[in-house]
Coordinates of N, CA and C in Angstrom, one line a residue:
M1 N -75.5 230.8 39.0 CA -75.1 230.9 40.5 C -76.2 230.6 41.4
T2 N -75.8 229.7 42.5 CA -76.8 229.0 43.1 C -77.2 230.0 44.2
E3 N -78.4 229.7 44.7 CA -79.2 230.3 45.8 C -78.2 230.8 47.0
E4 N -77.5 229.7 47.4 CA -76.6 229.9 48.5 C -75.4 231.0 48.4
Q5 N -75.0 231.2 47.0 CA -73.9 232.0 46.5 C -74.6 233.4 46.4
K6 N -75.9 233.4 45.8 CA -76.5 234.7 46.0 C -76.9 235.2 47.6
T7 N -77.2 234.4 48.4 CA -77.2 234.6 49.7 C -76.2 235.3 50.5
S8 N -75.0 234.6 50.0 CA -73.7 234.9 50.6 C -73.3 236.1 50.1
G9 N -73.6 236.7 48.9 CA -73.2 237.9 48.4 C -73.9 239.0 49.0
F10 N -75.3 238.8 49.0 CA -76.0 239.8 49.7 C -75.7 239.8 51.2
E11 N -75.2 239.0 52.0 CA -74.9 239.1 53.3 C -73.4 240.0 53.4
K12 N -72.6 239.6 52.2 CA -71.2 240.6 52.4 C -71.9 242.0 52.3
T13 N -72.4 242.2 51.2 CA -72.7 243.7 50.8 C -73.6 244.2 51.9
G14 N -74.5 243.5 52.4 CA -75.2 244.1 53.7 C -74.3 244.5 54.8
G15 N -73.2 243.5 55.0 CA -72.3 243.6 56.2 C -71.4 244.9 55.9
V16 N -71.1 245.2 54.6 CA -70.3 246.4 54.4 C -71.0 247.6 54.6
E17 N -72.3 247.6 54.2 CA -73.1 248.8 54.2 C -73.2 248.9 55.7
E18 N -73.8 247.9 56.6 CA -73.9 248.2 57.9 C -72.5 248.5 58.6
T19 N -71.5 248.3 58.2 CA -70.3 248.7 58.9 C -70.0 250.2 58.6
F20 N -70.2 250.5 57.2 CA -70.0 252.0 56.9 C -71.0 252.9 57.7
I21 N -72.5 252.3 57.7 CA -73.3 253.2 58.6 C -73.1 253.4 59.9
S22 N -72.5 252.1 60.4 CA -72.0 252.2 61.9 C -70.9 253.4 62.1
H23 N -70.0 253.2 61.1 CA -68.9 254.3 61.4 C -69.5 255.7 61.2
L24 N -70.3 256.0 60.3 CA -71.0 257.4 60.1 C -71.7 257.8 61.4
V25 N -72.4 256.8 62.1 CA -73.3 257.0 63.2 C -72.3 257.4 64.6
E26 N -71.1 256.5 64.5 CA -70.1 256.8 65.4 C -69.3 258.2 65.3
L27 N -69.0 258.6 64.0 CA -68.4 260.0 63.6 C -69.5 261.1 64.0
R28 N -70.7 260.9 63.7 CA -71.7 261.9 64.1 C -71.7 262.0 65.7
N29 N -71.7 261.0 66.2 CA -72.0 261.0 67.7 C -70.6 261.7 68.3
R30 N -69.4 261.4 67.8 CA -68.3 262.1 68.2 C -68.2 263.7 67.8
I31 N -68.8 264.0 66.8 CA -68.7 265.2 66.4 C -69.8 266.1 67.4
M32 N -70.9 265.4 67.7 CA -71.9 265.9 68.4 C -71.3 266.4 70.0
K33 N -70.6 265.3 70.5 CA -70.0 265.5 71.8 C -68.9 266.5 71.7
A34 N -68.0 266.6 70.8 CA -67.1 267.8 70.6 C -67.8 269.0 70.4
S35 N -68.8 269.1 69.7 CA -69.6 270.4 69.5 C -70.2 270.9 70.7
I36 N -70.8 269.9 71.4 CA -71.5 270.2 72.8 C -70.6 270.9 73.6
A37 N -69.6 270.2 73.8 CA -68.3 270.8 74.7 C -68.0 272.1 74.6
V38 N -67.6 272.7 73.2 CA -67.4 273.9 72.7 C -68.7 274.7 73.2
I39 N -69.9 274.3 72.7 CA -70.9 275.2 73.0 C -71.1 275.4 74.6
V40 N -71.0 274.4 75.2 CA -71.1 274.8 76.7 C -70.1 275.6 77.4
V41 N -68.8 275.4 76.9 CA -67.9 276.5 77.4 C -68.1 277.9 76.8
F42 N -68.6 277.9 75.5 CA -68.7 279.2 75.0 C -69.9 280.0 75.7
L43 N -71.1 279.2 76.3 CA -72.0 279.8 77.0 C -71.6 280.2 78.4
C44 N -70.6 279.5 78.9 CA -70.0 279.7 80.1 C -69.3 281.0 79.9
L45 N -68.7 281.4 78.9 CA -67.8 282.4 78.7 C -68.6 283.6 78.2
M46 N -69.9 283.7 77.6 CA -70.3 284.6 77.2 C -70.6 285.9 78.3
P47 N -70.9 285.9 79.3 CA -70.9 287.0 80.3 C -69.6 287.7 80.3
W48 N -68.5 287.3 80.0 CA -67.4 287.9 80.0 C -66.7 288.2 78.7
A49 N -67.6 288.0 77.6 CA -67.2 288.3 76.2 C -66.4 289.6 76.0
A50 N -66.8 290.7 76.6 CA -66.3 291.9 76.5 C -64.8 292.1 77.0
H51 N -64.7 291.4 78.3 CA -63.5 291.4 79.0 C -62.5 290.7 78.0
I52 N -62.8 289.6 77.7 CA -61.9 288.5 76.7 C -61.6 289.4 75.6
Y53 N -62.4 290.1 74.8 CA -62.1 291.0 73.7 C -60.8 291.9 74.3
D54 N -61.2 292.6 75.5 CA -60.3 293.6 76.0 C -58.9 293.0 76.3
L55 N -58.7 291.8 76.7 CA -57.5 291.1 76.8 C -57.0 290.9 75.5
L56 N -57.7 290.5 74.5 CA -57.0 290.3 73.1 C -56.5 291.9 72.6
A57 N -57.1 292.8 72.9 CA -56.8 294.0 72.4 C -55.7 294.7 73.3
A58 N -55.2 294.2 74.3 CA -54.3 294.8 75.3 C -53.0 295.1 74.6
P59 N -52.5 294.4 74.0 CA -51.2 294.7 73.3 C -51.2 295.8 72.4
M60 N -52.5 295.9 71.6 CA -52.4 297.0 70.7 C -52.9 298.4 71.7
L61 N -53.4 298.3 72.5 CA -53.9 299.6 73.5 C -52.5 299.9 74.2
A62 N -51.8 299.1 74.5 CA -50.4 299.5 75.3 C -49.7 300.1 74.4
A63 N -49.8 300.0 73.1 CA -48.7 300.7 72.1 C -49.3 302.0 71.7
L64 N -50.6 302.2 71.9 CA -51.3 303.6 71.5 C -51.1 304.4 72.6
P65 N -51.1 305.8 72.2 CA -50.9 306.9 73.2 C -51.8 306.6 74.4
V66 N -51.7 307.2 75.6 CA -52.5 307.1 76.6 C -54.0 307.7 76.4
G67 N -54.9 306.9 76.7 CA -56.4 307.2 76.6 C -56.8 307.0 75.4
S68 N -56.1 306.4 74.3 CA -56.7 306.0 73.0 C -57.3 304.8 73.3
K69 N -58.4 304.6 72.4 CA -59.2 303.6 72.1 C -59.5 303.1 70.8
M70 N -59.8 302.0 70.7 CA -60.0 301.4 69.2 C -61.5 301.7 68.9
I71 N -62.0 301.8 67.6 CA -63.2 302.0 67.1 C -64.0 300.9 66.6
A72 N -65.1 301.1 66.4 CA -66.0 300.1 65.7 C -66.9 300.7 64.7
T73 N -66.8 300.5 63.4 CA -67.6 301.1 62.3 C -68.8 300.7 62.0
G74 N -69.1 299.3 62.3 CA -70.2 298.6 62.1 C -71.3 298.8 63.2
V75 N -72.5 298.5 62.8 CA -73.6 298.6 63.8 C -73.4 297.4 64.9
I76 N -73.4 296.2 64.3 CA -73.4 295.2 65.3 C -71.8 294.7 65.6
T77 N -70.9 295.4 65.1 CA -69.5 295.0 65.3 C -69.2 294.9 66.6
P78 N -69.6 295.9 67.4 CA -69.1 295.7 69.0 C -69.7 294.6 69.8
F79 N -70.8 293.9 69.2 CA -71.3 292.7 69.9 C -70.9 291.6 69.1
L80 N -70.6 291.6 67.7 CA -70.1 290.4 67.1 C -68.6 289.9 67.3
I81 N -67.9 291.0 67.1 CA -66.4 290.6 67.4 C -66.1 289.8 68.7
P82 N -66.5 290.5 69.8 CA -66.3 289.8 71.2 C -66.8 288.4 70.9
V83 N -67.9 288.2 70.3 CA -68.5 286.8 70.3 C -67.7 285.9 69.5
K84 N -67.1 286.5 68.4 CA -66.3 285.5 67.6 C -64.9 285.1 68.6
V85 N -64.5 286.2 69.0 CA -63.4 285.8 70.1 C -63.6 285.0 71.0
T86 N -64.8 285.1 71.9 CA -65.1 284.1 72.7 C -65.2 282.8 72.3
L87 N -65.9 282.6 71.0 CA -66.0 281.3 70.5 C -64.8 280.4 70.2
L88 N -63.8 281.4 69.6 CA -62.3 280.7 69.5 C -61.9 280.4 70.6
L89 N -62.0 281.2 71.7 CA -61.4 280.8 73.0 C -62.1 279.8 73.6
A90 N -63.3 279.4 73.4 CA -64.1 278.2 73.7 C -63.5 276.9 73.2
F91 N -63.3 277.1 71.8 CA -62.8 275.9 71.1 C -61.5 275.7 71.7
V92 N -60.5 276.6 72.0 CA -59.1 276.3 72.6 C -59.3 275.5 73.7
I93 N -60.1 276.0 74.8 CA -60.2 275.5 76.3 C -60.9 274.0 75.9
A94 N -61.7 273.9 75.0 CA -62.4 272.4 74.7 C -61.7 271.4 73.9
L95 N -60.2 271.9 73.3 CA -59.5 271.3 72.4 C -59.1 269.8 73.0
P96 N -58.8 269.8 74.2 CA -58.5 268.3 74.6 C -59.6 267.6 74.5
W97 N -60.9 267.9 74.9 CA -61.9 266.8 74.7 C -62.4 266.6 73.2
V98 N -62.0 267.7 72.5 CA -62.3 267.3 70.9 C -61.4 266.5 70.3
L99 N -60.1 266.5 70.9 CA -58.9 265.8 70.4 C -59.4 264.2 70.9
Y100 N -59.7 264.3 72.0 CA -60.0 263.0 72.6 C -61.0 262.2 71.8
Q101 N -62.3 263.0 71.4 CA -63.4 262.4 70.6 C -62.6 262.0 69.2
L102 N -61.9 262.6 68.7 CA -61.3 262.2 67.4 C -60.4 261.1 67.7
W103 N -59.5 261.0 68.7 CA -58.9 259.6 69.1 C -59.6 258.5 69.2
A104 N -60.8 258.5 70.1 CA -61.7 257.6 70.2 C -62.1 257.1 69.1
F105 N -62.4 257.9 67.9 CA -62.9 257.5 66.7 C -62.0 256.6 65.9
I106 N -60.8 257.2 65.8 CA -60.0 256.3 65.0 C -58.9 255.2 65.6
A107 N -59.1 255.2 67.0 CA -58.2 254.3 67.7 C -58.5 252.9 67.4
P108 N -59.9 252.5 67.5 CA -60.1 251.1 67.3 C -59.5 250.5 66.1
G109 N -59.4 251.4 64.9 CA -59.0 250.8 63.6 C -57.5 250.7 63.5
L110 N -56.8 251.2 64.7 CA -55.2 251.3 64.4 C -54.5 250.1 65.2
Y111 N -53.4 249.7 64.6 CA -52.3 248.8 65.2 C -51.8 249.3 66.6
A112 N -51.1 248.6 67.3 CA -50.6 249.2 68.5 C -49.5 250.1 68.3
H113 N -48.8 249.9 67.0 CA -47.6 250.7 66.8 C -48.1 252.0 66.1
E114 N -49.3 251.9 65.3 CA -49.9 253.0 64.8 C -50.5 254.1 66.0
K115 N -51.0 253.5 67.1 CA -51.2 254.2 68.2 C -50.3 255.1 68.9
K116 N -48.9 254.4 68.7 CA -47.9 254.8 69.3 C -47.6 256.3 68.3
L117 N -47.9 256.3 67.1 CA -47.5 257.2 66.3 C -48.6 258.4 66.2
I118 N -49.9 258.0 66.5 CA -50.9 259.0 66.5 C -51.1 259.8 67.6
A119 N -51.1 259.3 68.8 CA -51.3 259.9 70.1 C -50.4 260.9 70.4
P120 N -48.8 260.7 70.2 CA -47.9 261.7 70.3 C -48.0 262.8 69.4
L121 N -48.4 262.6 68.4 CA -48.5 263.7 67.2 C -49.8 264.7 67.3
V122 N -50.9 263.9 67.8 CA -52.1 264.8 68.0 C -51.7 265.6 69.3
I123 N -51.2 265.0 70.4 CA -50.8 266.1 71.7 C -49.7 267.0 71.3
S124 N -48.8 266.7 70.8 CA -47.6 267.7 70.5 C -48.0 268.7 69.6
S125 N -48.9 268.4 68.4 CA -49.2 269.3 67.6 C -50.0 270.4 68.5
S126 N -50.8 269.9 69.0 CA -51.8 271.0 69.8 C -51.1 271.9 70.8
V127 N -50.2 271.2 71.3 CA -49.1 272.1 72.3 C -48.5 272.9 71.7
L128 N -47.9 272.5 70.3 CA -47.0 273.6 69.7 C -47.6 274.6 68.9
F129 N -49.0 274.4 68.6 CA -49.9 275.4 68.4 C -50.3 276.4 69.1
I130 N -50.6 276.0 70.2 CA -50.9 277.0 71.5 C -49.6 277.6 71.7
T131 N -48.5 277.0 71.8 CA -47.2 277.8 72.1 C -46.9 278.9 71.0
G132 N -47.2 278.6 69.7 CA -47.0 279.6 68.8 C -47.9 280.9 68.8
V133 N -49.1 280.5 69.0 CA -49.9 281.7 69.5 C -49.7 282.5 70.7
A134 N -49.3 281.8 71.7 CA -48.8 282.5 72.9 C -47.6 283.5 72.5
F135 N -46.6 282.6 72.0 CA -45.5 283.6 71.5 C -45.9 284.7 70.7
C136 N -46.8 284.7 69.6 CA -47.1 285.8 69.1 C -47.8 286.8 69.8
Y137 N -48.6 286.4 70.8 CA -49.4 287.4 71.7 C -48.5 288.1 72.6
Y138 N -47.6 287.2 73.3 CA -46.9 288.0 74.3 C -45.6 288.7 74.0
L139 N -45.1 288.2 73.0 CA -43.7 288.9 72.3 C -43.8 289.5 71.0
V140 N -44.4 289.0 70.0 CA -44.6 289.6 68.8 C -45.4 290.8 68.7
F141 N -46.5 290.8 69.1 CA -47.3 291.8 69.1 C -47.0 293.1 69.7
G142 N -46.1 293.0 70.9 CA -45.6 294.2 71.6 C -44.7 294.9 70.6
V143 N -43.8 294.2 69.8 CA -42.8 294.7 68.6 C -43.5 295.4 67.7
I144 N -44.6 294.4 67.1 CA -45.2 295.0 65.7 C -46.0 296.3 66.0
F145 N -46.9 296.5 67.1 CA -47.6 297.5 67.3 C -47.0 298.7 67.9
R146 N -45.8 298.6 68.5 CA -44.7 299.7 68.8 C -44.5 300.1 67.5
F147 N -43.9 299.5 66.7 CA -43.2 299.8 65.4 C -44.3 300.6 64.8
I148 N -45.6 300.2 64.5 CA -46.5 301.0 63.8 C -46.8 302.3 64.5
N149 N -47.1 302.2 66.0 CA -47.4 303.5 66.3 C -46.3 304.5 66.2
N150 N -45.0 304.2 66.5 CA -44.1 305.0 66.2 C -43.7 305.6 65.0
F151 N -44.1 304.9 63.9 CA -43.9 305.2 62.6 C -45.0 306.0 62.1
A152 N -46.0 306.0 62.7 CA -47.1 306.8 62.1 C -46.8 308.3 62.2
P153 N -47.2 309.2 61.2 CA -46.8 310.4 61.3 C -47.7 311.2 62.5
K154 N -47.4 312.3 63.0 CA -47.9 313.0 64.2 C -49.2 313.5 63.8
S155 N -49.5 313.8 62.5 CA -50.7 314.4 62.1 C -51.8 313.3 61.9
V156 N -51.4 312.0 62.5 CA -52.4 311.0 62.0 C -52.8 310.3 63.6
S157 N -54.2 310.2 63.8 CA -54.5 309.8 65.0 C -54.9 308.3 64.7
V158 N -54.1 307.4 65.4 CA -54.3 306.0 65.2 C -55.2 305.5 66.0
A159 N -56.4 305.1 65.4 CA -57.6 304.3 66.1 C -58.1 303.2 65.3
P160 N -57.5 302.1 65.4 CA -57.8 300.8 64.8 C -59.2 300.5 64.8
D161 N -59.8 299.9 63.9 CA -61.2 299.3 63.7 C -61.1 297.9 64.3
I162 N -62.0 297.6 65.3 CA -61.9 296.2 66.1 C -62.2 295.2 64.9
D163 N -62.7 295.3 64.1 CA -62.9 294.3 63.0 C -61.7 293.9 62.2
S164 N -61.1 294.9 61.6 CA -59.7 294.8 61.1 C -58.7 294.2 62.0
Y165 N -58.8 294.9 63.2 CA -57.7 294.1 64.3 C -58.0 292.8 64.4
F166 N -59.4 292.4 64.5 CA -59.6 291.0 64.9 C -59.1 290.1 63.6
D167 N -59.1 290.5 62.3 CA -58.7 289.8 61.3 C -57.2 289.7 61.4
F168 N -56.4 291.0 61.7 CA -55.0 290.9 61.5 C -54.5 290.0 62.7
V169 N -55.1 289.9 63.8 CA -54.6 289.0 64.9 C -54.9 287.6 64.6
M170 N -56.0 287.4 63.9 CA -56.4 285.8 63.7 C -55.3 285.4 62.4
T171 N -54.9 286.2 61.7 CA -54.0 286.0 60.7 C -52.5 285.7 61.1
M172 N -52.1 286.5 62.3 CA -50.9 286.4 62.8 C -50.9 285.1 63.7
F173 N -52.1 284.8 64.5 CA -52.1 283.6 65.3 C -52.0 282.4 64.4
L174 N -52.6 282.3 63.3 CA -52.5 281.2 62.3 C -51.1 281.0 61.8
A175 N -50.5 282.1 61.4 CA -49.2 282.2 61.0 C -48.0 281.7 61.7
F176 N -48.2 282.1 63.1 CA -47.2 281.5 64.1 C -47.7 280.3 64.7
G177 N -49.0 280.0 64.8 CA -49.4 278.6 65.3 C -48.9 277.5 64.2
M178 N -48.9 277.9 62.9 CA -48.6 276.7 61.9 C -47.1 276.8 61.7
T179 N -46.5 277.8 62.2 CA -44.8 277.7 62.1 C -44.5 277.0 63.0
F180 N -45.0 276.9 64.3 CA -44.6 275.9 65.4 C -45.0 274.7 65.0
E181 N -45.6 274.2 64.2 CA -45.9 273.1 63.6 C -45.0 272.4 62.7
V182 N -43.9 273.1 62.5 CA -42.9 272.6 61.4 C -42.1 271.2 62.1
P183 N -41.9 271.2 63.3 CA -41.2 269.7 63.6 C -42.3 268.8 63.4
I184 N -43.5 268.9 63.4 CA -44.4 267.6 63.2 C -44.4 267.2 61.7
V185 N -44.2 268.5 60.9 CA -44.3 268.1 59.5 C -43.1 267.1 59.2
V186 N -42.0 267.9 59.7 CA -40.8 267.2 59.4 C -40.7 265.7 60.0
I187 N -41.3 265.4 61.1 CA -41.3 264.0 61.8 C -42.4 263.3 61.0
V188 N -43.4 263.7 60.3 CA -44.3 263.0 59.6 C -43.8 262.5 58.2
L189 N -43.2 263.5 57.6 CA -42.4 263.3 56.3 C -41.5 262.3 56.3
V190 N -40.6 262.1 57.5 CA -39.7 261.0 57.7 C -40.3 259.9 58.0
R191 N -41.2 259.9 58.9 CA -41.7 258.6 59.5 C -42.6 257.8 58.3
M192 N -43.3 258.6 57.5 CA -43.9 257.9 56.5 C -43.3 257.6 55.1
G193 N -42.0 258.0 55.2 CA -41.1 257.6 54.1 C -41.1 258.4 53.0
L194 N -41.9 259.4 53.0 CA -42.2 260.3 52.0 C -40.8 261.2 51.4
V195 N -40.1 261.6 52.7 CA -38.6 262.4 52.2 C -37.7 262.0 53.4
S196 N -36.4 261.4 52.7 CA -35.7 260.9 53.8 C -34.9 262.0 54.5
L197 N -34.4 261.5 55.6 CA -33.8 262.6 56.6 C -32.6 263.4 56.0
E198 N -31.9 262.7 55.0 CA -30.7 263.1 54.5 C -31.0 264.1 53.6
K199 N -32.2 264.0 52.8 CA -32.7 265.1 51.9 C -33.2 266.3 52.4
L200 N -33.6 266.1 53.7 CA -34.4 267.0 54.5 C -33.1 268.2 55.0
K201 N -32.1 267.4 55.3 CA -30.8 268.1 55.7 C -30.2 268.8 54.7
S202 N -30.2 268.2 53.2 CA -29.5 268.9 52.1 C -30.3 270.1 51.7
I203 N -31.5 270.3 51.9 CA -32.3 271.4 51.5 C -32.4 272.4 52.5
R204 N -31.6 272.4 53.7 CA -31.6 273.3 54.7 C -31.4 274.6 54.4
P205 N -30.5 275.2 53.4 CA -30.4 276.4 53.0 C -31.5 277.0 52.2
Y206 N -32.3 276.1 51.6 CA -33.6 276.5 50.8 C -34.6 276.9 51.9
V207 N -34.6 276.0 52.8 CA -35.6 276.2 54.1 C -35.4 277.4 54.7
I208 N -34.1 278.0 54.8 CA -33.7 279.2 55.5 C -34.1 280.4 54.8
V209 N -33.9 280.2 53.3 CA -34.4 281.2 52.4 C -36.0 281.4 52.5
G210 N -36.6 280.2 52.3 CA -38.1 280.2 52.5 C -38.6 280.7 53.6
A211 N -38.2 280.6 54.8 CA -38.4 281.0 55.9 C -38.5 282.6 56.1
F212 N -37.5 283.1 55.5 CA -37.6 284.7 55.5 C -38.4 285.1 54.4
V213 N -38.8 284.6 53.4 CA -39.8 285.0 52.3 C -41.0 284.9 53.0
V214 N -41.4 283.8 53.8 CA -42.6 283.8 54.2 C -43.0 284.8 55.5
A215 N -41.8 284.9 56.2 CA -41.9 286.1 57.0 C -42.2 287.3 56.6
A216 N -41.5 287.6 55.4 CA -41.5 289.2 54.8 C -43.1 289.1 54.3
V217 N -43.8 288.1 53.9 CA -45.2 288.2 53.3 C -46.1 288.3 54.3
V218 N -46.0 287.6 55.5 CA -47.0 287.4 56.6 C -46.9 288.6 57.4
T219 N -45.6 289.1 58.1 CA -45.5 290.2 59.0 C -45.5 291.5 58.6
P220 N -45.7 292.5 59.2 CA -45.5 293.8 58.6 C -44.0 294.0 58.2
P221 N -43.8 295.3 57.7 CA -42.4 295.3 57.1 C -41.4 295.9 58.1
D222 N -41.3 295.5 59.0 CA -40.1 295.8 60.0 C -39.5 294.5 60.2
I223 N -38.0 294.7 60.4 CA -36.9 293.6 60.2 C -37.3 292.7 61.6
M224 N -37.5 293.5 62.7 CA -37.8 292.8 64.0 C -38.8 291.6 64.0
S225 N -40.1 292.2 63.4 CA -41.1 291.0 63.4 C -40.8 290.1 62.4
Q226 N -40.1 290.2 61.2 CA -39.7 289.3 60.3 C -38.8 288.3 60.9
L227 N -37.8 288.8 62.0 CA -36.9 287.8 62.3 C -37.6 287.0 63.5
L228 N -38.6 287.7 64.0 CA -39.3 286.7 65.1 C -40.1 285.6 64.7
L229 N -40.3 285.7 63.3 CA -41.0 284.6 62.7 C -40.1 283.6 62.0
A230 N -39.0 284.3 61.2 CA -38.1 283.4 60.3 C -37.2 282.5 61.3
V231 N -36.8 283.3 62.4 CA -35.7 282.5 63.3 C -36.3 281.3 63.9
P232 N -37.6 281.5 64.6 CA -38.1 280.4 65.2 C -38.4 279.2 64.1
L233 N -39.0 279.6 62.9 CA -39.1 278.6 62.0 C -37.8 277.9 61.7
C234 N -36.8 278.5 61.6 CA -35.6 277.8 61.2 C -35.1 276.8 62.5
L235 N -35.2 277.1 63.6 CA -34.8 276.5 64.6 C -35.9 275.4 64.8
L236 N -37.1 275.6 64.6 CA -37.9 274.4 64.8 C -37.8 273.3 63.7
Y237 N -37.3 273.8 62.7 CA -36.9 272.8 61.4 C -35.8 271.9 62.0
E238 N -34.8 272.5 62.6 CA -33.7 271.9 62.9 C -34.2 270.8 64.1
I239 N -35.0 271.3 65.1 CA -35.5 270.4 66.1 C -36.3 269.2 65.4
G240 N -37.0 269.6 64.6 CA -37.8 268.3 63.8 C -36.9 267.4 63.2
L241 N -35.5 267.9 62.5 CA -34.4 266.9 62.1 C -33.7 266.1 63.3
L242 N -33.7 266.6 64.4 CA -33.1 266.0 65.6 C -34.1 265.1 66.3
V243 N -35.4 265.3 66.2 CA -36.5 264.4 66.9 C -36.8 263.3 65.8
A244 N -36.9 263.6 64.7 CA -37.4 262.6 63.6 C -36.7 261.2 63.8
P245 N -35.6 260.9 63.8 CA -35.0 259.5 64.1 C -35.3 258.9 65.2
L246 N -35.6 259.7 66.2 CA -35.9 259.1 67.5 C -37.4 258.6 67.5
F247 N -38.3 259.4 66.9 CA -39.6 259.2 66.7 C -39.8 257.9 65.9
V248 N -39.0 257.8 64.8 CA -39.2 256.7 63.8 C -38.8 255.5 64.5
K249 N -37.7 255.5 65.4 CA -37.4 254.2 66.1 C -38.2 253.8 67.1
A250 N -39.1 254.8 67.8 CA -40.0 254.5 68.6 C -41.4 253.9 68.4
T251 N -41.5 254.1 67.0 CA -43.0 253.9 66.6 C -42.9 252.9 65.5
Q252 N -41.9 252.2 65.2 CA -41.6 251.1 64.3 C -42.6 249.9 64.7
A253 N -43.2 249.2 63.8 CA -43.9 248.0 64.0 C -42.9 247.2 64.1
P254 N -43.2 245.8 64.9 CA -42.3 244.8 64.9 C -41.6 244.2 63.8
A255 N -42.5 244.1 62.4 CA -42.1 243.7 61.5 C -40.7 244.9 60.8
E256 N -41.2 245.9 61.0 CA -40.2 247.0 60.8 C -38.8 247.0 61.3
S257 N -38.9 246.7 62.7 CA -37.7 246.6 63.6 C -37.0 245.6 63.1
E258 N -37.5 244.3 62.8 CA -36.9 243.1 62.4 C -36.0 243.4 61.1
E259 N -36.8 244.1 60.1 CA -36.1 244.5 58.8 C -34.8 245.3 59.2
S260 N -35.0 246.3 59.9 CA -33.9 247.1 60.0 C -32.8 246.4 60.7
I261 N -33.1 245.3 61.6 CA -32.0 244.6 62.0 C -31.2 243.8 61.0

């Protein structure tokens, strides 16, 4: 091997390493900017942390007898739980900026047609997740907590622990938020060519059964709350089937468009 070839090889290796390091530095900077935004919003909200938790607890308190309150069994729980709730709210408020940092990191490496694919998916998935959480808070919680309170024996004083309530609420928020992501999952499967649209339509009966199974596992054992999860899941699946062909057509690369013609 000549000296010139060795030098060329070292330059290539060094170029790859420099590119990798520059990407890591860029990723670190984007994560730092996103984290700072969340922390700033969190610090701004901290003075109202107790009121924010009261807002989260409102559906449960509305279902309890007049004058009832929740309890805290841990020593630092009355402080820790409102802080957790406030941090999650800060993340949701700062989500547009966090998503922008994600977009700014990956956008330079994408083709024009790929940018058409990523941007709508990121925005719509965020909107759908927040919509699922709002649906759970404003509609589902009222049904669930009213059922639990009416079912409780008169000899039992219902006083939920705030730690257990927080865990339950976060589980429900996650379940409904992920349920509202079903159209995005369908669109991605079809757009990436992993599953054909015809195949997804053919397994519709299994999806319906699966929706009710998931609803039975996630929600409390009353038929109303199970329907409030299973029915939207089925409807959102159908929406995904309707939107997927339009999305595929709108985000095709020029070469793909020519092949389809």
